[in-house]
Amino acid sequence: MGSIRPLKEEDMQSFAQIAINAYPGIFESTEDALNQTADNFWELQLHDSSIEHYGYWKDGLLAGGMRLYSFQMNFHGKMIQIGGVGLVCVDLLHKKEKIAKEMIDFFLRHFEQKGINVVALYPFRPDFYKKMGFGYGTKMHQYKLAPNSFPYSVDKSNLVYLDSSHKDLLIECASRSAHRVHGMFIKSENEIKRMLSNPKMKTIGYLEGETLKGFIQFYFKKGSDSNFIYNHLVIKELVYESPDALAQICTFLHSQQDQIQQIILNTQDSFIDYLLSDPRNGTNHLIPSVYHETNTSGTGIMYRIINIERLLHDMATIPVCHIDKSCRINIQDTFMHQDQKQTVSLMCIDGTIRVKDAEAPTDFEAEIDISDFTSMMMGNITAARLYLYGKLQVSDADCLETLERLCASFKPPICTTGF
């Protein structure tokens, strides 16, 4: 068992070396790259209060590390604090020593002690984190589209290039979007600065008077090593607050057809096909009997509730569908609470969730794992579907509709923040 503590400036070189070895596809392994990576890590922590690096020491040597994030997230219309973890890495000589498991355990308890009830991460292996109680979030869909698949409305007069002078407008636009959409994180000022200072990225915004009502950030990707005019446009982020903002951005994309072969769009919007004239991705692959391939999908961001009762108390201000029965839910969490089940009793008063005394009598009981309970509360899966899959047990099947109605208004979360 090692010790975990915050990294200091003098530790960054060792941490950078471990990270470079753990993620060779991201970092270069030259001496200059090592020095630059260490400097970048320290500068990031120094100038962004939402980021902190922690190291795992074993026998006096740094054997692993991670980056912790503090975010604000829209949780069904209410802004809450949420913790995040990234850059989890273990020294090559210390693999299979359960160091990553110990660091994740520290991460969960660190944020629970700070009064935070939900955490999130992007998994290197979903099954590894599922066993630790993380539930699947919303899938990401990748579309590869012909530019003329986007609607064309002639007018794009409100579109302008965005630079550092538009920083405040971009912060305000991103903040409004986050307050409007469940699952969205508030972008920090430093995150916006990094967006605008990246020379690879182009950012175009929709200005309505003095207000930014939408923006698209993208970059160009070479499509062929032998044909310099065969290129793609990759959308990094797309935000819009009105039909006109989206229409003008789509017109811009449509008008790139003379220069761009495909527009690559990564989105969690499961309805995007209805925007496009042709959502097919150009593979001409048919799925039986006659279903044209439109996109590829992947599971990514995962969430975990780390304090159930506190979160449910916080949900007292979030409207839900009325239920007329009370329910005791037994939640299995073998990672944080070993073999001891957590029990909460719920009822609905005036269209909001209320927590009852755990020992109070209820109309029925349910049993579920913390990972699936998290996904259900986030809005990624329904109680009925979990019941059919054998992931949710209820003492009275006739009462299943009560749980279904409780979460009926929950929409899947949308997250555009990578970390």
Coordinates of C-alpha atoms in Angstrom, one line a residue:
M1 CA 0.0 0.0 0.0
G2 CA 1.5 3.3 -1.1
S3 CA 0.7 6.9 -0.3
I4 CA -1.1 9.5 -2.4
R5 CA -0.5 13.3 -2.2
P6 CA -0.5 16.4 -4.4
L7 CA 2.4 16.7 -6.9
K8 CA 4.8 19.6 -6.5
E9 CA 6.7 21.3 -9.3
E10 CA 9.8 19.2 -8.6
D11 CA 7.7 16.0 -9.1
M12 CA 6.4 17.0 -12.6
Q13 CA 9.4 15.6 -14.5
S14 CA 8.9 12.1 -13.0
F15 CA 5.1 12.3 -13.5
A16 CA 5.6 13.4 -17.1
Q17 CA 7.9 10.5 -17.8
I18 CA 5.3 8.0 -16.4
A19 CA 2.5 9.7 -18.5
I20 CA 4.6 9.6 -21.7
N21 CA 5.3 5.9 -21.2
A22 CA 1.6 5.2 -20.4
Y23 CA 0.3 7.1 -23.4
P24 CA 2.8 6.8 -26.2
G25 CA 0.1 7.6 -28.7
I26 CA -0.4 11.1 -27.2
F27 CA 3.1 12.2 -26.1
E28 CA 6.5 12.2 -27.8
S29 CA 9.3 10.5 -25.9
T30 CA 12.2 12.8 -26.7
E31 CA 14.0 14.7 -23.9
D32 CA 12.7 18.0 -25.2
A33 CA 9.2 16.6 -25.2
L34 CA 9.6 15.4 -21.7
N35 CA 10.7 18.8 -20.4
Q36 CA 7.9 20.5 -22.3
T37 CA 5.3 18.1 -21.0
A38 CA 6.4 18.6 -17.4
D39 CA 6.3 22.4 -17.9
N40 CA 2.8 22.1 -19.4
F41 CA 1.5 20.0 -16.6
W42 CA 2.7 22.5 -14.0
E43 CA 1.6 25.6 -15.9
L44 CA -1.9 24.0 -16.3
Q45 CA -2.2 23.4 -12.6
L46 CA -0.8 26.8 -11.7
H47 CA -3.2 28.8 -13.8
D48 CA -6.4 26.6 -13.6
S49 CA -7.8 26.2 -10.1
S50 CA -10.1 23.4 -11.3
I51 CA -7.1 21.1 -11.9
E52 CA -4.8 19.4 -9.5
H53 CA -2.3 16.6 -10.0
Y54 CA -1.8 13.7 -7.5
G55 CA 1.0 11.2 -7.3
Y56 CA 1.2 7.7 -5.9
W57 CA 4.4 6.9 -4.0
K58 CA 5.7 3.5 -3.3
D59 CA 8.9 2.9 -1.4
G60 CA 9.8 6.5 -1.7
L61 CA 9.5 6.6 -5.5
L62 CA 6.7 8.0 -7.7
A63 CA 4.9 5.0 -9.2
G64 CA 1.8 6.6 -10.7
G65 CA -0.3 9.7 -10.9
M66 CA -3.5 11.3 -12.0
R67 CA -5.2 14.6 -12.7
L68 CA -8.3 15.6 -10.8
Y69 CA -10.8 18.1 -12.1
S70 CA -13.5 20.2 -10.4
F71 CA -16.4 21.0 -12.7
Q72 CA -19.9 22.4 -12.6
M73 CA -22.5 20.3 -14.4
N74 CA -26.1 20.8 -15.4
F75 CA -28.0 17.9 -13.6
H76 CA -31.5 17.9 -14.9
G77 CA -31.7 21.7 -14.8
K78 CA -29.8 22.2 -11.6
M79 CA -26.1 23.2 -11.6
I80 CA -24.1 20.9 -9.3
Q81 CA -20.4 20.4 -8.5
I82 CA -18.9 17.2 -10.1
G83 CA -15.5 15.7 -9.9
G84 CA -13.5 14.3 -12.7
V85 CA -10.3 12.3 -13.2
G86 CA -8.0 11.9 -16.1
L87 CA -4.4 11.1 -17.1
V88 CA -4.4 8.0 -14.8
C89 CA -1.1 6.4 -15.3
V90 CA 1.2 3.8 -13.6
D91 CA 4.9 3.3 -14.1
L92 CA 5.7 0.4 -16.4
L93 CA 7.6 -1.4 -13.6
H94 CA 4.6 -1.3 -11.3
K95 CA 1.8 -2.6 -13.5
K96 CA -0.6 -5.1 -12.1
E97 CA 0.0 -4.0 -8.5
K98 CA -3.5 -2.5 -8.0
I99 CA -2.1 1.1 -8.1
A100 CA -4.7 2.3 -10.5
K101 CA -7.4 0.8 -8.3
E102 CA -6.0 2.6 -5.2
M103 CA -5.9 5.9 -7.0
I104 CA -9.5 5.6 -8.2
D105 CA -10.5 4.8 -4.6
F106 CA -8.7 7.9 -3.5
F107 CA -10.4 10.0 -6.2
L108 CA -13.9 8.8 -5.1
R109 CA -13.3 9.5 -1.4
H110 CA -11.5 12.8 -2.1
F111 CA -14.6 14.2 -3.8
E112 CA -17.1 12.7 -1.4
Q113 CA -15.3 14.3 1.5
K114 CA -15.6 17.6 -0.3
G115 CA -19.3 17.3 -0.4
I116 CA -19.6 16.3 -4.1
N117 CA -22.0 13.6 -5.0
V118 CA -21.3 12.7 -8.6
V119 CA -18.0 12.1 -10.5
A120 CA -17.2 11.3 -14.1
L121 CA -14.3 10.0 -16.2
Y122 CA -13.4 8.8 -19.7
P123 CA -12.4 5.1 -19.4
F124 CA -9.4 3.4 -21.0
R125 CA -11.5 0.2 -20.5
P126 CA -15.2 0.5 -19.7
D127 CA -15.4 -2.9 -18.1
F128 CA -12.6 -2.0 -15.6
Y129 CA -14.5 1.0 -14.4
K130 CA -18.0 -0.7 -14.5
K131 CA -16.7 -3.1 -11.8
M132 CA -15.8 0.0 -9.8
G133 CA -19.4 1.3 -9.9
F134 CA -19.3 3.6 -12.9
G135 CA -22.3 3.6 -15.2
Y136 CA -22.4 4.2 -18.9
G137 CA -23.1 7.6 -20.2
T138 CA -24.4 8.8 -23.6
K139 CA -22.8 7.2 -26.6
M140 CA -20.8 9.3 -29.1
H141 CA -21.8 9.0 -32.8
Q142 CA -19.3 9.7 -35.5
Y143 CA -20.8 10.8 -38.9
K144 CA -18.8 11.3 -42.1
L145 CA -20.9 13.4 -44.3
A146 CA -20.8 15.0 -47.7
P147 CA -20.9 18.8 -47.2
N148 CA -24.0 19.2 -49.3
S149 CA -25.8 16.9 -46.8
F150 CA -26.2 20.0 -44.6
P151 CA -29.2 22.3 -45.4
Y152 CA -28.4 25.4 -47.4
S153 CA -30.3 28.6 -46.6
V154 CA -28.2 31.2 -48.6
D155 CA -27.7 33.6 -45.7
K156 CA -24.7 33.4 -43.5
S157 CA -24.2 37.1 -42.9
N158 CA -24.1 36.7 -39.1
L159 CA -21.0 34.5 -39.1
V160 CA -17.6 35.9 -38.1
Y161 CA -14.2 34.5 -37.2
L162 CA -13.7 34.4 -33.4
D163 CA -10.4 35.3 -31.7
S164 CA -9.2 36.3 -28.3
S165 CA -11.2 39.5 -28.4
H166 CA -14.4 37.4 -28.4
K167 CA -13.4 35.5 -25.2
D168 CA -16.1 37.0 -23.0
L169 CA -18.8 36.4 -25.6
L170 CA -17.7 32.8 -26.0
I171 CA -17.8 32.3 -22.2
E172 CA -21.3 33.7 -22.0
C173 CA -22.6 31.6 -24.9
A174 CA -21.0 28.4 -23.5
S175 CA -22.5 29.1 -20.1
R176 CA -26.0 29.6 -21.5
S177 CA -25.7 26.4 -23.3
A178 CA -24.5 24.6 -20.2
H179 CA -27.5 26.0 -18.1
R180 CA -29.9 24.8 -20.8
V181 CA -28.7 21.2 -21.5
H182 CA -28.5 18.4 -18.9
G183 CA -25.0 17.0 -18.7
M184 CA -23.2 20.0 -20.0
F185 CA -20.2 21.3 -18.0
I186 CA -19.4 25.0 -17.5
K187 CA -16.4 26.0 -19.5
S188 CA -13.7 27.7 -17.4
E189 CA -12.1 30.9 -18.7
N190 CA -8.8 29.0 -19.1
E191 CA -10.6 26.4 -21.2
I192 CA -11.9 29.1 -23.5
K193 CA -8.5 30.7 -23.7
R194 CA -7.0 27.3 -24.8
M195 CA -9.7 26.9 -27.4
L196 CA -9.0 30.3 -28.9
S197 CA -5.2 30.0 -28.8
N198 CA -4.9 26.6 -30.5
P199 CA -3.4 27.4 -33.9
K200 CA -4.8 24.2 -35.4
M201 CA -8.4 25.2 -34.7
K202 CA -10.7 27.5 -36.5
T203 CA -13.6 29.0 -34.6
I204 CA -16.6 30.7 -36.3
G205 CA -19.4 32.3 -34.4
Y206 CA -23.0 33.5 -35.0
L207 CA -23.4 37.0 -33.8
E208 CA -26.8 38.5 -33.2
G209 CA -26.1 42.1 -32.4
E210 CA -23.7 42.0 -29.5
T211 CA -24.6 38.5 -28.4
L212 CA -22.9 35.3 -29.6
K213 CA -25.8 32.8 -30.2
G214 CA -23.7 29.9 -31.5
F215 CA -20.3 28.8 -32.7
I216 CA -18.5 26.0 -34.5
Q217 CA -14.9 25.0 -33.9
F218 CA -13.2 22.8 -36.4
Y219 CA -9.9 21.8 -38.0
F220 CA -8.8 20.4 -41.4
K221 CA -7.5 16.8 -41.7
K222 CA -5.5 15.5 -44.7
G223 CA -7.5 12.8 -46.5
S224 CA -4.8 11.4 -48.7
D225 CA -1.0 11.2 -48.8
S226 CA -0.9 11.5 -52.5
N227 CA -3.6 14.0 -53.2
F228 CA -3.1 17.4 -51.5
I229 CA -6.6 18.6 -52.5
Y230 CA -8.4 15.7 -50.8
N231 CA -9.2 17.0 -47.3
H232 CA -11.8 16.6 -44.6
L233 CA -13.2 19.1 -42.1
V234 CA -13.5 17.8 -38.5
I235 CA -15.9 19.5 -36.2
K236 CA -14.5 19.8 -32.6
E237 CA -17.6 21.5 -31.1
L238 CA -20.9 22.8 -32.4
V239 CA -23.2 25.0 -30.2
Y240 CA -26.3 26.8 -31.3
E241 CA -29.1 28.6 -29.4
S242 CA -31.6 29.2 -32.2
P243 CA -32.7 27.7 -35.5
D244 CA -31.2 30.6 -37.4
A245 CA -27.8 30.2 -35.7
L246 CA -27.8 26.5 -36.8
A247 CA -29.1 27.3 -40.3
Q248 CA -26.3 29.7 -41.0
I249 CA -23.6 27.4 -39.6
C250 CA -25.1 24.6 -41.8
T251 CA -25.0 26.9 -44.8
F252 CA -21.3 27.5 -44.1
L253 CA -20.6 23.8 -44.0
H254 CA -22.6 23.1 -47.1
S255 CA -20.7 25.8 -49.0
Q256 CA -17.3 24.0 -48.3
Q257 CA -18.2 21.2 -50.9
D258 CA -15.7 22.5 -53.4
Q259 CA -12.8 22.0 -51.0
I260 CA -13.9 19.4 -48.5
Q261 CA -14.6 15.7 -49.2
Q262 CA -16.2 14.8 -45.9
I263 CA -17.3 16.6 -42.8
I264 CA -16.6 14.5 -39.7
L265 CA -19.0 15.2 -36.9
N266 CA -18.9 13.6 -33.5
T267 CA -22.1 14.1 -31.7
Q268 CA -24.3 12.7 -28.9
D269 CA -27.4 14.1 -30.7
S270 CA -29.3 10.9 -31.6
F271 CA -31.7 12.9 -33.8
I272 CA -29.1 14.5 -36.1
D273 CA -30.2 12.4 -39.1
Y274 CA -33.4 14.6 -39.3
L275 CA -31.2 17.7 -39.9
L276 CA -29.4 16.1 -42.9
S277 CA -30.5 15.4 -46.4
D278 CA -28.3 12.3 -46.6
P279 CA -26.9 10.9 -43.3
R280 CA -25.0 8.0 -45.0
N281 CA -21.3 7.9 -44.3
G282 CA -20.1 6.9 -47.8
T283 CA -19.2 3.2 -47.0
N284 CA -22.2 1.9 -49.0
H285 CA -22.5 -0.8 -46.3
L286 CA -25.9 -2.3 -45.8
I287 CA -27.1 -3.8 -42.6
P288 CA -29.8 -6.5 -43.2
S289 CA -32.3 -6.2 -44.5
V290 CA -31.9 -2.8 -46.1
Y291 CA -30.4 -0.4 -43.5
H292 CA -27.8 2.1 -44.8
E293 CA -24.8 2.6 -42.5
T294 CA -24.9 6.2 -41.3
N295 CA -22.4 6.4 -38.4
T296 CA -20.2 4.5 -36.0
S297 CA -20.8 4.8 -32.2
G298 CA -18.8 4.4 -29.1
T299 CA -19.3 4.3 -25.4
G300 CA -17.2 6.9 -23.5
I301 CA -17.9 9.1 -20.6
M302 CA -19.0 7.2 -17.4
Y303 CA -20.6 8.6 -14.3
R304 CA -20.8 7.5 -10.7
I305 CA -22.9 8.6 -7.8
I306 CA -20.6 8.6 -4.7
N307 CA -23.2 9.8 -2.1
I308 CA -26.7 8.6 -2.9
E309 CA -28.6 10.2 -0.1
R310 CA -27.1 13.6 -0.5
L311 CA -27.8 13.6 -4.2
L312 CA -31.4 12.7 -3.7
H313 CA -31.8 15.4 -1.1
D314 CA -30.4 17.8 -3.7
M315 CA -32.9 16.6 -6.2
A316 CA -35.8 17.9 -4.1
T317 CA -35.9 21.0 -6.3
I318 CA -35.9 19.0 -9.6
P319 CA -39.4 18.3 -11.0
V320 CA -40.2 14.7 -11.7
C321 CA -43.4 12.9 -12.7
H322 CA -45.8 12.3 -9.9
I323 CA -45.7 8.8 -8.3
D324 CA -48.2 7.6 -5.8
K325 CA -46.2 4.8 -4.2
S326 CA -43.1 4.9 -1.9
C327 CA -40.1 2.7 -2.7
R328 CA -37.1 1.3 -0.7
I329 CA -34.1 0.9 -3.0
N330 CA -31.2 -1.3 -2.0
I331 CA -28.1 -0.3 -3.9
Q332 CA -25.1 -2.7 -4.2
D333 CA -21.8 -0.8 -4.1
T334 CA -19.0 -3.4 -3.5
F335 CA -16.2 -0.9 -4.4
M336 CA -16.9 1.9 -1.9
H337 CA -19.0 0.0 0.6
Q338 CA -17.8 -3.6 0.2
D339 CA -20.7 -6.0 0.9
Q340 CA -22.9 -3.6 2.7
K341 CA -25.8 -2.4 0.6
Q342 CA -26.9 1.2 0.8
T343 CA -30.6 1.7 1.3
V344 CA -32.7 4.8 0.5
S345 CA -36.5 5.1 0.7
L346 CA -38.2 7.5 -1.7
M347 CA -41.5 9.1 -2.2
C348 CA -42.9 11.9 -4.3
I349 CA -44.4 15.0 -2.8
D350 CA -45.7 17.8 -5.1
G351 CA -43.8 16.4 -8.1
T352 CA -40.4 16.2 -6.4
I353 CA -38.3 13.4 -5.0
R354 CA -38.2 13.2 -1.2
V355 CA -36.1 10.9 0.9
K356 CA -37.9 9.0 3.7
D357 CA -36.4 7.4 6.8
A358 CA -34.7 4.2 5.5
E359 CA -36.6 2.1 8.1
A360 CA -40.0 3.5 7.3
P361 CA -42.5 1.2 5.6
T362 CA -42.8 1.4 1.9
D363 CA -45.1 0.1 -0.8
F364 CA -42.4 -2.0 -2.5
E365 CA -38.6 -2.6 -2.7
A366 CA -36.1 -2.6 -5.5
E367 CA -32.5 -3.8 -5.8
I368 CA -29.9 -2.5 -8.2
D369 CA -26.1 -2.1 -8.6
I370 CA -24.7 1.4 -8.2
S371 CA -23.4 1.5 -11.8
D372 CA -26.9 0.9 -13.2
F373 CA -28.6 3.1 -10.6
T374 CA -26.2 6.0 -11.7
S375 CA -27.1 5.4 -15.4
M376 CA -30.8 5.4 -14.6
M377 CA -30.6 8.6 -12.5
M378 CA -28.5 10.3 -15.2
G379 CA -31.2 9.5 -17.8
N380 CA -29.3 7.0 -19.9
I381 CA -31.5 4.0 -19.3
T382 CA -35.0 3.4 -18.1
A383 CA -36.1 1.3 -15.1
A384 CA -38.2 -0.9 -17.4
R385 CA -35.2 -1.7 -19.6
L386 CA -33.0 -2.5 -16.6
Y387 CA -35.8 -4.8 -15.3
L388 CA -36.0 -6.6 -18.6
Y389 CA -32.2 -7.1 -18.6
G390 CA -32.3 -8.5 -15.1
K391 CA -30.3 -5.6 -13.7
L392 CA -33.2 -4.3 -11.5
Q393 CA -35.2 -6.5 -9.2
V394 CA -38.5 -5.3 -7.7
S395 CA -40.6 -7.0 -5.0
D396 CA -43.8 -6.3 -6.9
A397 CA -43.6 -6.2 -10.7
D398 CA -46.8 -4.2 -10.8
C399 CA -44.9 -1.4 -9.1
L400 CA -42.3 -1.2 -11.8
E401 CA -44.3 1.6 -13.6
T402 CA -43.8 3.7 -10.5
L403 CA -40.0 3.7 -10.9
E404 CA -40.5 4.2 -14.7
R405 CA -42.6 7.3 -14.1
L406 CA -40.1 8.6 -11.5
C407 CA -37.4 8.9 -14.2
A408 CA -39.6 9.5 -17.2
S409 CA -38.7 13.2 -17.5
F410 CA -34.9 12.5 -17.4
K411 CA -33.1 13.0 -20.7
P412 CA -29.7 11.5 -21.6
P413 CA -26.8 13.8 -20.6
I414 CA -24.9 15.7 -23.3
C415 CA -21.2 16.4 -22.6
T416 CA -18.8 18.2 -24.9
T417 CA -16.0 18.6 -22.4
G418 CA -13.0 16.2 -22.8
F419 CA -10.7 15.6 -19.9

